[in-house]
Amino acid sequence: WIPFLYPPGYAATVATLGGVVGLGFSVGRAVAAGGTLLAAACLAGIVGRHGRGEWAWRWGVGACVAVVFLGTYRASGAFMDLGRPDGLALGLLALALLLGLERGRRFVVASGLVLALAFTVKQHSALWGLPLLLAVVRREGWREGAVFAAASAVPALAFVAAMQGLTAGNFWRYVVEVPASHPLVWYRAFPGVPWEVG
């Protein structure tokens, strides 16, 4: 089930792989599970590279963080391998974060491009742009922050413009206006959301 209220990045990935190995539900699950495993590996990498302590300690803790993340499978609603965009979007977001924590322009650009790619899978990914931008500015300065902003926003806006053109203006309606009109969106503003927990 690939809902129409998400951008087509996940569907396009599944369709492309399905064209090679045959389209089926297992391809959708493999893409989602692959994204989840990518997220776990990136979490381990973030802690391993940027944590405190000796090398072996950092990477050991990083591996534990990845295992704990994967251990939330059941508690998180078992979404990590569903044939939906969530797993792939999570993996791309974690990769953008891992790259964004590294020093150097090529990592700043790569982080922005991966964030834009995550946006093509799930539009909520754009929300990560501001904290990543602030982190880059704090560490690298405003010039590199501008590079990150351009690397993430320009491809994302070009994607939106292309999708608007291809869908006769309906893309924005489906990914922003339709979800925003759903009453559950406002319930999410409060902790504990019993309607969703149930």
Tab-separated table of N, CA, C and O in Angstrom, residues 65-153:
chain	number	residue	atom	x	y	z
A	65	VAL	N	23.441	0.918	20.015
A	65	VAL	CA	22.394	1.866	19.609
A	65	VAL	C	21.633	1.315	18.405
A	65	VAL	O	20.402	1.369	18.357
A	66	ALA	N	22.355	0.770	17.440
A	66	ALA	CA	21.708	0.195	16.260
A	66	ALA	C	20.814	-0.974	16.645
A	66	ALA	O	19.685	-1.101	16.145
A	67	VAL	N	21.293	-1.825	17.546
A	67	VAL	CA	20.506	-2.981	17.981
A	67	VAL	C	19.254	-2.529	18.733
A	67	VAL	O	18.158	-3.070	18.536
A	68	VAL	N	19.412	-1.537	19.604
A	68	VAL	CA	18.245	-1.020	20.333
A	68	VAL	C	17.229	-0.433	19.352
A	68	VAL	O	16.022	-0.662	19.469
A	69	PHE	N	17.715	0.329	18.367
A	69	PHE	CA	16.815	0.876	17.345
A	69	PHE	C	16.058	-0.245	16.648
A	69	PHE	O	14.828	-0.194	16.521
A	70	LEU	N	16.764	-1.261	16.193
A	70	LEU	CA	16.095	-2.382	15.523
A	70	LEU	C	15.182	-3.140	16.481
A	70	LEU	O	14.172	-3.709	16.067
A	71	GLY	N	15.522	-3.117	17.766
A	71	GLY	CA	14.698	-3.774	18.773
A	71	GLY	C	13.372	-3.079	19.032
A	71	GLY	O	12.496	-3.641	19.691
A	72	THR	N	13.211	-1.870	18.517
A	72	THR	CA	11.930	-1.174	18.672
A	72	THR	C	10.921	-1.593	17.603
A	72	THR	O	9.843	-1.010	17.513
A	73	TYR	N	11.262	-2.599	16.839
A	73	TYR	CA	10.407	-3.040	15.727
A	73	TYR	C	8.958	-3.203	16.158
A	73	TYR	O	8.051	-2.615	15.580
A	74	ARG	N	8.740	-3.975	17.181
A	74	ARG	CA	7.367	-4.254	17.608
A	74	ARG	C	6.720	-3.023	18.246
A	74	ARG	O	5.581	-2.684	17.957
A	75	ALA	N	7.464	-2.355	19.117
A	75	ALA	CA	6.927	-1.196	19.828
A	75	ALA	C	6.611	-0.038	18.884
A	75	ALA	O	5.748	0.793	19.181
A	76	SER	N	7.304	0.044	17.756
A	76	SER	CA	7.077	1.146	16.823
A	76	SER	C	5.956	0.848	15.833
A	76	SER	O	5.741	1.616	14.901
A	77	GLY	N	5.259	-0.245	16.016
A	77	GLY	CA	4.170	-0.579	15.118
A	77	GLY	C	4.597	-1.473	13.967
A	77	GLY	O	3.873	-1.622	12.996
A	78	ALA	N	5.750	-2.080	14.084
A	78	ALA	CA	6.262	-3.026	13.083
A	78	ALA	C	6.273	-2.421	11.678
A	78	ALA	O	5.966	-3.083	10.701
A	79	PHE	N	6.633	-1.149	11.580
A	79	PHE	CA	6.608	-0.475	10.282
A	79	PHE	C	7.895	-0.630	9.503
A	79	PHE	O	7.965	-0.290	8.335
A	80	MET	N	8.943	-1.142	10.136
A	80	MET	CA	10.277	-1.087	9.549
A	80	MET	C	10.432	-1.865	8.251
A	80	MET	O	11.351	-1.597	7.490
A	81	ASP	N	9.575	-2.828	8.022
A	81	ASP	CA	9.682	-3.594	6.776
A	81	ASP	C	8.366	-3.626	6.008
A	81	ASP	O	8.194	-4.427	5.105
A	82	LEU	N	7.439	-2.729	6.360
A	82	LEU	CA	6.196	-2.657	5.605
A	82	LEU	C	6.463	-2.075	4.222
A	82	LEU	O	7.358	-1.255	4.055
A	83	GLY	N	5.666	-2.471	3.268
A	83	GLY	CA	5.791	-1.938	1.917
A	83	GLY	C	5.258	-0.521	1.863
A	83	GLY	O	4.251	-0.263	1.203
A	84	ARG	N	5.905	0.370	2.580
A	84	ARG	CA	5.534	1.786	2.663
A	84	ARG	C	6.802	2.635	2.611
A	84	ARG	O	7.888	2.130	2.826
A	85	PRO	N	6.674	3.935	2.437
A	85	PRO	CA	7.842	4.815	2.311
A	85	PRO	C	8.640	5.022	3.596
A	85	PRO	O	9.775	5.488	3.539
A	86	ASP	N	8.097	4.691	4.751
A	86	ASP	CA	8.709	5.058	6.030
A	86	ASP	C	10.141	4.553	6.203
A	86	ASP	O	11.024	5.310	6.605
A	87	GLY	N	10.381	3.286	5.940
A	87	GLY	CA	11.713	2.724	6.143
A	87	GLY	C	12.766	3.382	5.256
A	87	GLY	O	13.854	3.738	5.719
A	88	LEU	N	12.433	3.573	3.983
A	88	LEU	CA	13.381	4.217	3.069
A	88	LEU	C	13.634	5.668	3.477
A	88	LEU	O	14.777	6.124	3.490
A	89	ALA	N	12.575	6.383	3.840
A	89	ALA	CA	12.741	7.779	4.261
A	89	ALA	C	13.610	7.862	5.504
A	89	ALA	O	14.501	8.713	5.602
A	90	LEU	N	13.397	6.961	6.448
A	90	LEU	CA	14.192	6.957	7.681
A	90	LEU	C	15.665	6.687	7.393
A	90	LEU	O	16.549	7.335	7.953
A	91	GLY	N	15.930	5.749	6.501
A	91	GLY	CA	17.315	5.448	6.131
A	91	GLY	C	18.004	6.636	5.468
A	91	GLY	O	19.150	6.961	5.787
A	92	LEU	N	17.296	7.298	4.573
A	92	LEU	CA	17.879	8.466	3.903
A	92	LEU	C	18.091	9.622	4.880
A	92	LEU	O	19.107	10.326	4.809
A	93	LEU	N	17.159	9.815	5.800
A	93	LEU	CA	17.330	10.872	6.809
A	93	LEU	C	18.535	10.592	7.696
A	93	LEU	O	19.313	11.501	8.011
A	94	ALA	N	18.693	9.353	8.116
A	94	ALA	CA	19.841	9.004	8.950
A	94	ALA	C	21.144	9.196	8.178
A	94	ALA	O	22.142	9.660	8.739
A	95	LEU	N	21.147	8.868	6.892
A	95	LEU	CA	22.345	9.079	6.075
A	95	LEU	C	22.650	10.570	5.926
A	95	LEU	O	23.809	10.984	6.012
A	96	ALA	N	21.611	11.385	5.734
A	96	ALA	CA	21.814	12.838	5.656
A	96	ALA	C	22.410	13.368	6.954
A	96	ALA	O	23.303	14.220	6.941
A	97	LEU	N	21.952	12.844	8.071
A	97	LEU	CA	22.486	13.264	9.369
A	97	LEU	C	23.942	12.828	9.527
A	97	LEU	O	24.792	13.619	9.935
A	98	LEU	N	24.239	11.583	9.187
A	98	LEU	CA	25.613	11.090	9.271
A	98	LEU	C	26.551	11.944	8.422
A	98	LEU	O	27.612	12.370	8.878
A	99	LEU	N	26.157	12.213	7.193
A	99	LEU	CA	26.987	13.025	6.299
A	99	LEU	C	27.094	14.462	6.800
A	99	LEU	O	28.146	15.090	6.707
A	100	GLY	N	25.993	14.994	7.338
A	100	GLY	CA	25.979	16.360	7.821
A	100	GLY	C	26.858	16.589	9.039
A	100	GLY	O	27.245	17.718	9.327
A	101	LEU	N	27.186	15.531	9.753
A	101	LEU	CA	28.048	15.660	10.929
A	101	LEU	C	29.535	15.646	10.576
A	101	LEU	O	30.373	15.921	11.425
A	102	GLU	N	29.843	15.311	9.334
A	102	GLU	CA	31.242	15.279	8.909
A	102	GLU	C	31.695	16.672	8.469
A	102	GLU	O	30.900	17.485	8.042
A	103	ARG	N	32.969	16.901	8.558
A	103	ARG	CA	33.526	18.198	8.155
A	103	ARG	C	33.928	18.169	6.681
A	103	ARG	O	34.369	17.159	6.171
A	104	GLY	N	33.756	19.302	6.026
A	104	GLY	CA	34.167	19.420	4.632
A	104	GLY	C	32.979	19.653	3.712
A	104	GLY	O	31.880	19.159	3.943
A	105	ARG	N	33.234	20.424	2.674
A	105	ARG	CA	32.164	20.807	1.750
A	105	ARG	C	31.520	19.616	1.070
A	105	ARG	O	30.308	19.579	0.879
A	106	ARG	N	32.316	18.620	0.678
A	106	ARG	CA	31.706	17.492	-0.046
A	106	ARG	C	30.686	16.775	0.822
A	106	ARG	O	29.660	16.299	0.334
A	107	PHE	N	30.904	16.724	2.141
A	107	PHE	CA	29.937	16.095	3.040
A	107	PHE	C	28.712	16.982	3.231
A	107	PHE	O	27.587	16.487	3.323
A	108	VAL	N	28.937	18.290	3.283
A	108	VAL	CA	27.824	19.237	3.410
A	108	VAL	C	26.910	19.118	2.192
A	108	VAL	O	25.683	19.032	2.315
A	109	VAL	N	27.504	19.082	1.005
A	109	VAL	CA	26.725	18.955	-0.227
A	109	VAL	C	26.020	17.600	-0.272
A	109	VAL	O	24.826	17.517	-0.596
A	110	ALA	N	26.749	16.539	0.058
A	110	ALA	CA	26.149	15.204	0.036
A	110	ALA	C	24.977	15.121	1.012
A	110	ALA	O	23.933	14.538	0.689
A	111	SER	N	25.130	15.701	2.195
A	111	SER	CA	24.048	15.695	3.168
A	111	SER	C	22.815	16.408	2.616
A	111	SER	O	21.686	15.912	2.737
A	112	GLY	N	23.018	17.565	1.986
A	112	GLY	CA	21.896	18.298	1.402
A	112	GLY	C	21.216	17.524	0.284
A	112	GLY	O	19.984	17.482	0.199
A	113	LEU	N	22.001	16.884	-0.567
A	113	LEU	CA	21.423	16.111	-1.674
A	113	LEU	C	20.641	14.901	-1.163
A	113	LEU	O	19.562	14.587	-1.673
A	114	VAL	N	21.182	14.227	-0.139
A	114	VAL	CA	20.472	13.073	0.419
A	114	VAL	C	19.190	13.526	1.110
A	114	VAL	O	18.160	12.855	1.032
A	115	LEU	N	19.228	14.676	1.775
A	115	LEU	CA	18.012	15.215	2.387
A	115	LEU	C	16.968	15.511	1.312
A	115	LEU	O	15.783	15.208	1.487
A	116	ALA	N	17.390	16.094	0.191
A	116	ALA	CA	16.457	16.341	-0.917
A	116	ALA	C	15.895	15.032	-1.455
A	116	ALA	O	14.710	14.939	-1.788
A	117	LEU	N	16.729	14.005	-1.523
A	117	LEU	CA	16.260	12.693	-1.964
A	117	LEU	C	15.245	12.125	-0.974
A	117	LEU	O	14.227	11.546	-1.384
A	118	ALA	N	15.493	12.283	0.322
A	118	ALA	CA	14.531	11.829	1.333
A	118	ALA	C	13.197	12.553	1.164
A	118	ALA	O	12.133	11.965	1.353
A	119	PHE	N	13.250	13.824	0.786
A	119	PHE	CA	12.036	14.597	0.546
A	119	PHE	C	11.211	13.994	-0.582
A	119	PHE	O	9.987	14.044	-0.560
A	120	THR	N	11.859	13.407	-1.589
A	120	THR	CA	11.109	12.793	-2.684
A	120	THR	C	10.419	11.511	-2.260
A	120	THR	O	9.555	11.001	-2.966
A	121	VAL	N	10.811	10.983	-1.098
A	121	VAL	CA	10.194	9.764	-0.568
A	121	VAL	C	9.074	10.111	0.412
A	121	VAL	O	8.002	9.515	0.381
A	122	LYS	N	9.335	11.070	1.275
A	122	LYS	CA	8.344	11.484	2.262
A	122	LYS	C	8.543	12.974	2.532
A	122	LYS	O	9.610	13.379	2.982
A	123	GLN	N	7.532	13.766	2.267
A	123	GLN	CA	7.670	15.210	2.339
A	123	GLN	C	8.006	15.725	3.733
A	123	GLN	O	8.589	16.794	3.891
A	124	HIS	N	7.710	14.962	4.758
A	124	HIS	CA	8.027	15.363	6.129
A	124	HIS	C	9.534	15.483	6.352
A	124	HIS	O	9.972	16.114	7.306
A	125	SER	N	10.301	14.880	5.485
A	125	SER	CA	11.762	14.922	5.603
A	125	SER	C	12.301	16.346	5.532
A	125	SER	O	13.369	16.633	6.074
A	126	ALA	N	11.562	17.235	4.897
A	126	ALA	CA	12.006	18.626	4.795
A	126	ALA	C	12.178	19.258	6.172
A	126	ALA	O	12.995	20.168	6.341
A	127	LEU	N	11.447	18.775	7.165
A	127	LEU	CA	11.540	19.333	8.518
A	127	LEU	C	12.931	19.159	9.120
A	127	LEU	O	13.306	19.898	10.018
A	128	TRP	N	13.700	18.194	8.626
A	128	TRP	CA	15.061	17.978	9.129
A	128	TRP	C	16.028	19.024	8.583
A	128	TRP	O	17.141	19.144	9.073
A	129	GLY	N	15.609	19.762	7.577
A	129	GLY	CA	16.500	20.735	6.959
A	129	GLY	C	16.975	21.813	7.908
A	129	GLY	O	18.159	22.153	7.933
A	130	LEU	N	16.076	22.345	8.729
A	130	LEU	CA	16.457	23.429	9.628
A	130	LEU	C	17.460	22.982	10.696
A	130	LEU	O	18.498	23.628	10.856
A	131	PRO	N	17.214	21.884	11.430
A	131	PRO	CA	18.238	21.488	12.405
A	131	PRO	C	19.571	21.125	11.774
A	131	PRO	O	20.632	21.439	12.323
A	132	LEU	N	19.540	20.490	10.598
A	132	LEU	CA	20.798	20.178	9.912
A	132	LEU	C	21.504	21.456	9.477
A	132	LEU	O	22.724	21.578	9.617
A	133	LEU	N	20.740	22.418	8.968
A	133	LEU	CA	21.323	23.698	8.572
A	133	LEU	C	21.969	24.393	9.768
A	133	LEU	O	23.101	24.873	9.685
A	134	LEU	N	21.271	24.417	10.894
A	134	LEU	CA	21.824	25.054	12.089
A	134	LEU	C	23.094	24.351	12.563
A	134	LEU	O	24.051	25.003	12.993
A	135	ALA	N	23.122	23.025	12.461
A	135	ALA	CA	24.317	22.278	12.858
A	135	ALA	C	25.494	22.603	11.938
A	135	ALA	O	26.627	22.788	12.401
A	136	VAL	N	25.225	22.676	10.636
A	136	VAL	CA	26.292	23.004	9.684
A	136	VAL	C	26.792	24.428	9.926
A	136	VAL	O	28.004	24.667	9.953
A	137	VAL	N	25.885	25.368	10.143
A	137	VAL	CA	26.282	26.760	10.384
A	137	VAL	C	27.103	26.855	11.663
A	137	VAL	O	28.139	27.532	11.705
A	138	ARG	N	26.682	26.171	12.700
A	138	ARG	CA	27.407	26.229	13.977
A	138	ARG	C	28.824	25.684	13.844
A	138	ARG	O	29.767	26.212	14.406
A	139	ARG	N	28.949	24.600	13.087
A	139	ARG	CA	30.250	23.959	12.963
A	139	ARG	C	31.121	24.567	11.872
A	139	ARG	O	32.314	24.736	12.048
A	140	GLU	N	30.523	24.893	10.730
A	140	GLU	CA	31.299	25.293	9.551
A	140	GLU	C	31.169	26.775	9.199
A	140	GLU	O	31.949	27.281	8.407
A	141	GLY	N	30.142	27.450	9.695
A	141	GLY	CA	29.942	28.857	9.375
A	141	GLY	C	28.825	29.065	8.364
A	141	GLY	O	28.297	28.121	7.775
A	142	TRP	N	28.474	30.339	8.163
A	142	TRP	CA	27.351	30.692	7.304
A	142	TRP	C	27.576	30.317	5.847
A	142	TRP	O	26.630	29.964	5.142
A	143	ARG	N	28.803	30.408	5.368
A	143	ARG	CA	29.067	30.093	3.962
A	143	ARG	C	28.728	28.628	3.665
A	143	ARG	O	28.055	28.327	2.681
A	144	GLU	N	29.184	27.729	4.516
A	144	GLU	CA	28.862	26.309	4.316
A	144	GLU	C	27.384	26.045	4.566
A	144	GLU	O	26.789	25.153	3.959
A	145	GLY	N	26.786	26.825	5.467
A	145	GLY	CA	25.344	26.714	5.679
A	145	GLY	C	24.571	27.050	4.415
A	145	GLY	O	23.584	26.382	4.070
A	146	ALA	N	25.026	28.079	3.709
A	146	ALA	CA	24.386	28.452	2.446
A	146	ALA	C	24.563	27.347	1.402
A	146	ALA	O	23.651	27.071	0.616
A	147	VAL	N	25.732	26.701	1.411
A	147	VAL	CA	25.970	25.586	0.484
A	147	VAL	C	25.004	24.441	0.798
A	147	VAL	O	24.400	23.857	-0.107
A	148	PHE	N	24.847	24.116	2.090
A	148	PHE	CA	23.908	23.055	2.477
A	148	PHE	C	22.485	23.423	2.066
A	148	PHE	O	21.752	22.591	1.520
A	149	ALA	N	22.090	24.658	2.337
A	149	ALA	CA	20.735	25.092	1.990
A	149	ALA	C	20.490	24.962	0.491
A	149	ALA	O	19.434	24.486	0.058
A	150	ALA	N	21.467	25.373	-0.306
A	150	ALA	CA	21.314	25.267	-1.760
A	150	ALA	C	21.286	23.818	-2.212
A	150	ALA	O	20.467	23.434	-3.061
A	151	ALA	N	22.156	22.984	-1.622
A	151	ALA	CA	22.233	21.575	-2.026
A	151	ALA	C	20.967	20.811	-1.671
A	151	ALA	O	20.629	19.829	-2.340
A	152	SER	N	20.263	21.243	-0.643
A	152	SER	CA	19.036	20.543	-0.264
A	152	SER	C	17.792	21.191	-0.871
A	152	SER	O	16.913	20.498	-1.388
A	153	ALA	N	17.719	22.514	-0.838
A	153	ALA	CA	16.492	23.196	-1.265
A	153	ALA	C	16.341	23.260	-2.785
A	153	ALA	O	15.229	23.080	-3.296
